Amino acid sequence: MDNRPIGIFDSGLGGLTAVREILQIMPHEQVVYFGDTGRVPYGTRSRETIIKYARQDIAFLLSKQVKIVIAACGTVSSVAAGLGQEIPVLYTGVVEPTALAASLATRNQRVGVIGTSATIQSGSYRRALNALNLDIQVFEQDCPLFVPLVEHGFSRKDDPVPRLVAERYLAPLKEHGIDTLIMGCTHYPILRDIIAQIMGKDVTLIDSGRETASFASEMLRSQNALCDETQTAAYSFFVSDRVEGFSKAASVFLEQNIVQDVQYINIDAFAKDP
Ligand code: DGL
């Protein structure tokens, strides 16, 4: 048994897709969340910058004595896959758990992947899918406008702005006849209703945040590191820029008022080196 908190980070709101699942499947755990809102987006940056930012994010979470670090960010998981080896606690990114779920879901072995430009350029999901099953054909599409849309609150399913953008990005994937689509950036499930309507009911959507939360739960269980079930859940959220925008959007997404639980931190005070 381990009552230390679970640490989760992302460049902004996207990692909340993992938090939402943790609320359901590990309701007694304490969670420390860091959203790097001062430096979002990560997905258009160089490998060196993404690694530097991710090391600082991890250093911050370690300063909170977490028992596991969840890189709830497709971009970090794709570009900086080795970071888990640098730290003394459990670690998972999103790519392997998500690829596994997609490989089990596909029936026609045609899987689409949407992600940030850095994620798609890295080929991480393609490699992970083909390591599981060489027969899977992978069709990839980067969707660089999705993260700014979500961060600026353009995510309601009746909003024509994200719908138009999504129609443009998803059209080629529809033509490829995929039956499974990996939402390989943790921000994208926030646009799930729009993506689902465009892709149609025959395409299974795989949510990288949700799959990674379940994977982390199994990791903790297998290490006997889940918390005591009498523990009361507690959530603290930290951001690297104004707290207001994040608090509002996060409260809507998590369907609970977390405004009092969000604090600013100076992420530059945390080490960039392993
Ligand atoms: N949510 C992140 C991801 O999964 C980061 C997106 C970004 O900052 O560009 O890729």
Coordinates of C-alpha atoms and ligand atoms in Angstrom, one line a residue:
M1 CA 0.0 0.0 0.0
D2 CA 1.3 3.5 -0.9
N3 CA -0.6 6.6 0.1
R4 CA 1.6 9.0 -1.8
P5 CA -0.1 11.0 -4.6
I6 CA -0.2 10.1 -8.3
G7 CA 1.6 12.8 -10.4
I8 CA 0.2 13.7 -13.8
F9 CA 1.5 16.3 -16.3
D10 CA 0.6 17.7 -19.7
S11 CA 1.2 20.9 -21.6
G12 CA -2.2 22.2 -20.5
L13 CA -5.8 20.8 -20.2
G14 CA -5.2 17.5 -22.1
G15 CA -4.1 15.4 -19.1
L16 CA -7.4 16.0 -17.5
T17 CA -8.7 13.2 -19.8
A18 CA -6.6 10.9 -17.6
V19 CA -7.7 12.6 -14.4
R20 CA -11.3 12.1 -15.3
E21 CA -10.7 8.4 -15.6
I22 CA -8.8 8.3 -12.3
L23 CA -11.7 9.9 -10.5
Q24 CA -13.8 6.9 -11.7
I25 CA -11.4 3.9 -11.3
M26 CA -9.2 5.0 -8.4
P27 CA -11.6 7.2 -6.3
H28 CA -9.4 7.2 -3.1
E29 CA -6.2 8.4 -4.6
Q30 CA -4.6 11.8 -4.1
V31 CA -3.6 13.4 -7.4
V32 CA -1.1 16.2 -8.2
Y33 CA -1.6 17.6 -11.7
F34 CA 0.7 20.0 -13.5
G35 CA -0.5 21.8 -16.7
D36 CA 2.3 23.8 -18.4
T37 CA -0.2 26.4 -19.6
G38 CA 2.6 29.1 -19.9
R39 CA 4.3 27.0 -22.6
V40 CA 1.5 25.2 -24.3
P41 CA 1.5 23.9 -27.1
Y42 CA 4.4 21.4 -27.0
G43 CA 3.4 19.7 -30.2
T44 CA 4.9 22.3 -32.5
R45 CA 8.3 22.5 -30.7
S46 CA 11.6 20.9 -31.3
R47 CA 12.6 17.6 -29.6
E48 CA 15.2 19.4 -27.4
T49 CA 12.6 21.8 -26.1
I50 CA 10.0 19.1 -25.5
I51 CA 12.6 17.1 -23.5
K52 CA 13.7 20.1 -21.5
Y53 CA 10.1 21.0 -20.6
A54 CA 9.2 17.4 -19.7
R55 CA 12.2 17.1 -17.4
Q56 CA 11.1 20.2 -15.5
D57 CA 7.5 19.0 -15.3
I58 CA 8.8 15.7 -13.9
A59 CA 11.1 17.5 -11.4
F60 CA 8.2 19.5 -10.1
L61 CA 6.0 16.4 -9.6
L62 CA 8.9 14.6 -7.9
S63 CA 9.1 17.6 -5.5
K64 CA 5.6 16.6 -4.5
Q65 CA 6.7 13.1 -3.4
V66 CA 4.5 11.3 -6.0
K67 CA 4.6 7.5 -6.3
I68 CA 4.1 7.4 -10.1
V69 CA 4.5 10.0 -12.9
I70 CA 2.0 9.8 -15.7
A71 CA 3.1 11.7 -18.8
A72 CA -0.4 12.3 -20.0
C73 CA 0.9 14.0 -23.1
G74 CA 1.2 12.2 -26.4
T75 CA 3.9 14.6 -27.5
V76 CA 6.2 14.0 -24.6
S77 CA 5.5 10.2 -24.7
S78 CA 6.4 10.1 -28.4
V79 CA 9.4 12.4 -28.4
A80 CA 11.0 11.7 -25.0
A81 CA 10.2 8.0 -24.5
G82 CA 13.2 7.3 -22.3
L83 CA 12.5 9.8 -19.5
G84 CA 11.0 7.2 -17.2
Q85 CA 14.5 5.6 -16.9
E86 CA 15.8 8.8 -15.3
I87 CA 13.6 8.8 -12.2
P88 CA 13.2 6.7 -9.1
V89 CA 9.4 6.1 -9.2
L90 CA 7.0 4.3 -11.6
Y91 CA 6.4 6.1 -14.9
T92 CA 4.2 5.7 -17.9
G93 CA 3.5 7.6 -21.1
V94 CA 0.4 7.2 -23.2
V95 CA 1.7 5.5 -26.4
E96 CA 1.9 1.8 -25.4
P97 CA -1.3 1.6 -23.4
T98 CA -3.2 3.4 -26.2
A99 CA -1.7 1.3 -29.0
L100 CA -2.6 -1.9 -27.1
A101 CA -6.2 -0.8 -26.7
A102 CA -6.4 0.0 -30.5
S103 CA -4.8 -3.3 -31.5
L104 CA -7.5 -5.1 -29.5
A105 CA -10.3 -3.0 -30.9
T106 CA -9.7 -3.1 -34.6
R107 CA -11.4 -5.8 -36.7
N108 CA -10.3 -4.8 -40.2
Q109 CA -6.7 -4.0 -39.1
R110 CA -6.9 -0.4 -40.4
V111 CA -6.2 2.0 -37.6
G112 CA -6.0 5.8 -37.8
V113 CA -3.9 8.0 -35.5
I114 CA -4.4 11.7 -34.9
G115 CA -1.9 13.7 -32.9
T116 CA 0.2 16.7 -32.7
S117 CA 2.8 17.4 -35.5
A118 CA 5.6 16.2 -33.2
T119 CA 3.8 13.0 -32.3
I120 CA 2.9 12.1 -35.9
Q121 CA 6.5 12.9 -37.2
S122 CA 7.9 10.6 -34.5
G123 CA 6.0 7.6 -35.8
S124 CA 5.6 6.4 -32.2
Y125 CA 2.0 5.0 -32.5
R126 CA 2.8 3.3 -35.8
R127 CA 5.8 1.6 -34.3
A128 CA 3.9 0.6 -31.1
L129 CA 1.0 -0.8 -33.2
N130 CA 3.2 -2.7 -35.5
A131 CA 5.2 -4.1 -32.6
L132 CA 1.9 -5.6 -31.4
N133 CA 0.6 -6.7 -34.8
L134 CA 2.5 -6.4 -38.1
D135 CA -0.7 -6.7 -40.1
I136 CA -2.2 -3.5 -38.8
Q137 CA -2.1 -0.7 -41.4
V138 CA -1.7 2.7 -39.8
F139 CA -2.9 6.0 -41.3
E140 CA -1.7 9.1 -39.6
Q141 CA -2.8 12.7 -39.5
D142 CA -1.6 15.7 -37.5
C143 CA -4.2 18.1 -36.3
P144 CA -2.2 21.2 -35.1
L145 CA -5.2 23.4 -34.6
F146 CA -7.0 21.1 -32.1
V147 CA -4.9 22.0 -29.1
P148 CA -5.3 25.8 -29.4
L149 CA -9.0 25.3 -30.0
V150 CA -9.4 23.3 -26.8
E151 CA -7.1 25.6 -24.7
H152 CA -9.3 28.5 -25.8
G153 CA -12.5 26.8 -25.0
F154 CA -13.7 26.0 -28.6
S155 CA -14.8 22.5 -27.8
R156 CA -18.6 22.5 -27.5
K157 CA -20.2 20.0 -29.8
D158 CA -22.5 22.5 -31.4
D159 CA -19.7 25.0 -32.2
P160 CA -19.1 25.2 -36.0
V161 CA -15.5 26.4 -35.6
P162 CA -13.9 23.1 -34.3
R163 CA -16.4 21.1 -36.4
L164 CA -15.1 22.7 -39.6
V165 CA -11.5 22.2 -38.6
A166 CA -12.2 18.6 -37.7
E167 CA -14.0 17.8 -40.9
R168 CA -10.9 19.0 -42.8
Y169 CA -8.4 17.0 -40.8
L170 CA -10.5 13.8 -40.6
A171 CA -11.6 13.6 -44.3
P172 CA -8.5 11.6 -45.5
L173 CA -8.8 9.1 -42.6
K174 CA -12.4 8.5 -43.5
E175 CA -11.4 7.7 -47.1
H176 CA -8.9 5.0 -45.8
G177 CA -11.8 3.0 -44.3
I178 CA -10.3 2.8 -40.8
D179 CA -12.5 1.1 -38.1
T180 CA -10.5 2.4 -35.1
L181 CA -9.1 5.9 -34.5
I182 CA -6.5 6.7 -31.8
M183 CA -6.9 10.1 -30.3
G184 CA -3.2 10.2 -29.7
C185 CA -3.1 13.7 -28.1
T186 CA -4.7 13.9 -24.7
H187 CA -6.4 17.1 -25.6
Y188 CA -8.4 15.5 -28.4
P189 CA -10.9 13.5 -26.3
I190 CA -12.2 16.9 -25.2
L191 CA -13.4 17.2 -28.8
R192 CA -14.7 13.6 -28.7
D193 CA -18.4 14.3 -29.6
I194 CA -17.4 16.2 -32.7
I195 CA -14.8 13.6 -33.8
A196 CA -17.3 10.8 -33.2
Q197 CA -20.0 12.5 -35.3
I198 CA -17.7 13.0 -38.2
M199 CA -16.2 9.5 -38.1
G200 CA -19.5 7.8 -37.7
K201 CA -20.7 5.0 -35.4
D202 CA -18.7 2.3 -37.0
V203 CA -15.3 3.8 -36.0
T204 CA -14.2 3.0 -32.4
L205 CA -12.4 6.0 -30.8
I206 CA -9.5 5.2 -28.5
D207 CA -8.9 7.8 -25.8
S208 CA -5.2 8.1 -24.9
G209 CA -5.9 9.7 -21.5
R210 CA -8.4 7.1 -20.4
E211 CA -6.3 4.1 -21.6
T212 CA -3.3 5.4 -19.8
A213 CA -5.1 6.0 -16.5
S214 CA -6.3 2.3 -16.6
F215 CA -2.8 1.1 -17.4
A216 CA -1.4 3.2 -14.5
S217 CA -4.0 1.7 -12.2
E218 CA -2.9 -1.8 -13.2
M219 CA 0.8 -0.8 -12.7
L220 CA 0.0 0.4 -9.2
R221 CA -2.0 -2.7 -8.4
S222 CA 0.7 -5.1 -9.6
Q223 CA 3.3 -3.3 -7.4
N224 CA 0.9 -3.3 -4.4
A225 CA 1.1 0.5 -4.6
L226 CA -2.6 1.6 -4.6
C227 CA -3.6 3.7 -1.6
D228 CA -5.5 2.7 1.5
E229 CA -9.2 2.6 0.7
T230 CA -10.0 4.6 3.7
Q231 CA -8.0 7.5 2.3
T232 CA -10.0 10.5 1.1
A233 CA -9.3 11.6 -2.4
A234 CA -7.6 15.0 -2.8
Y235 CA -6.8 16.9 -6.0
S236 CA -4.3 19.7 -6.4
F237 CA -3.7 21.4 -9.8
F238 CA -0.7 23.5 -10.7
V239 CA -0.2 25.7 -13.8
S240 CA 2.6 27.8 -15.1
D241 CA 0.5 30.8 -16.1
R242 CA -2.8 32.5 -15.1
V243 CA -5.0 30.2 -13.0
E244 CA -8.3 31.6 -14.1
G245 CA -8.6 30.2 -17.6
F246 CA -7.5 26.7 -16.5
S247 CA -9.8 26.6 -13.5
K248 CA -12.8 27.5 -15.5
A249 CA -12.2 25.0 -18.3
A250 CA -11.1 22.2 -16.0
S251 CA -14.1 22.6 -13.8
V252 CA -16.4 22.3 -16.8
F253 CA -14.5 19.3 -18.1
L254 CA -14.3 17.4 -14.8
E255 CA -17.9 18.4 -13.9
Q256 CA -16.8 19.7 -10.5
N257 CA -15.7 23.0 -9.1
I258 CA -11.9 22.9 -8.7
V259 CA -11.3 26.7 -8.8
Q260 CA -10.0 26.7 -5.2
D261 CA -7.6 23.8 -5.9
V262 CA -5.5 25.5 -8.7
Q263 CA -2.2 27.3 -8.0
Y264 CA 0.5 29.0 -10.0
I265 CA 4.1 27.7 -9.9
N266 CA 7.2 29.0 -11.5
I267 CA 8.2 26.0 -13.6
D268 CA 11.6 27.6 -14.5
A269 CA 12.7 27.0 -10.9
F270 CA 12.8 23.3 -11.6
A271 CA 15.9 21.5 -13.0
K272 CA 16.1 20.9 -16.8
D273 CA 18.8 18.2 -16.4
P274 CA 18.3 14.6 -15.3
Ligands
DGL1 N1 -1.9 17.1 -24.8 C1 -0.6 16.9 -25.4 C2 -0.4 15.7 -26.3 O1 -1.0 14.7 -25.9 C3 0.1 18.2 -25.8 C4 -0.4 19.0 -26.9 C5 0.5 20.2 -27.2 O2 0.8 20.8 -26.2 O3 0.7 20.4 -28.4 O4 0.2 15.7 -27.3

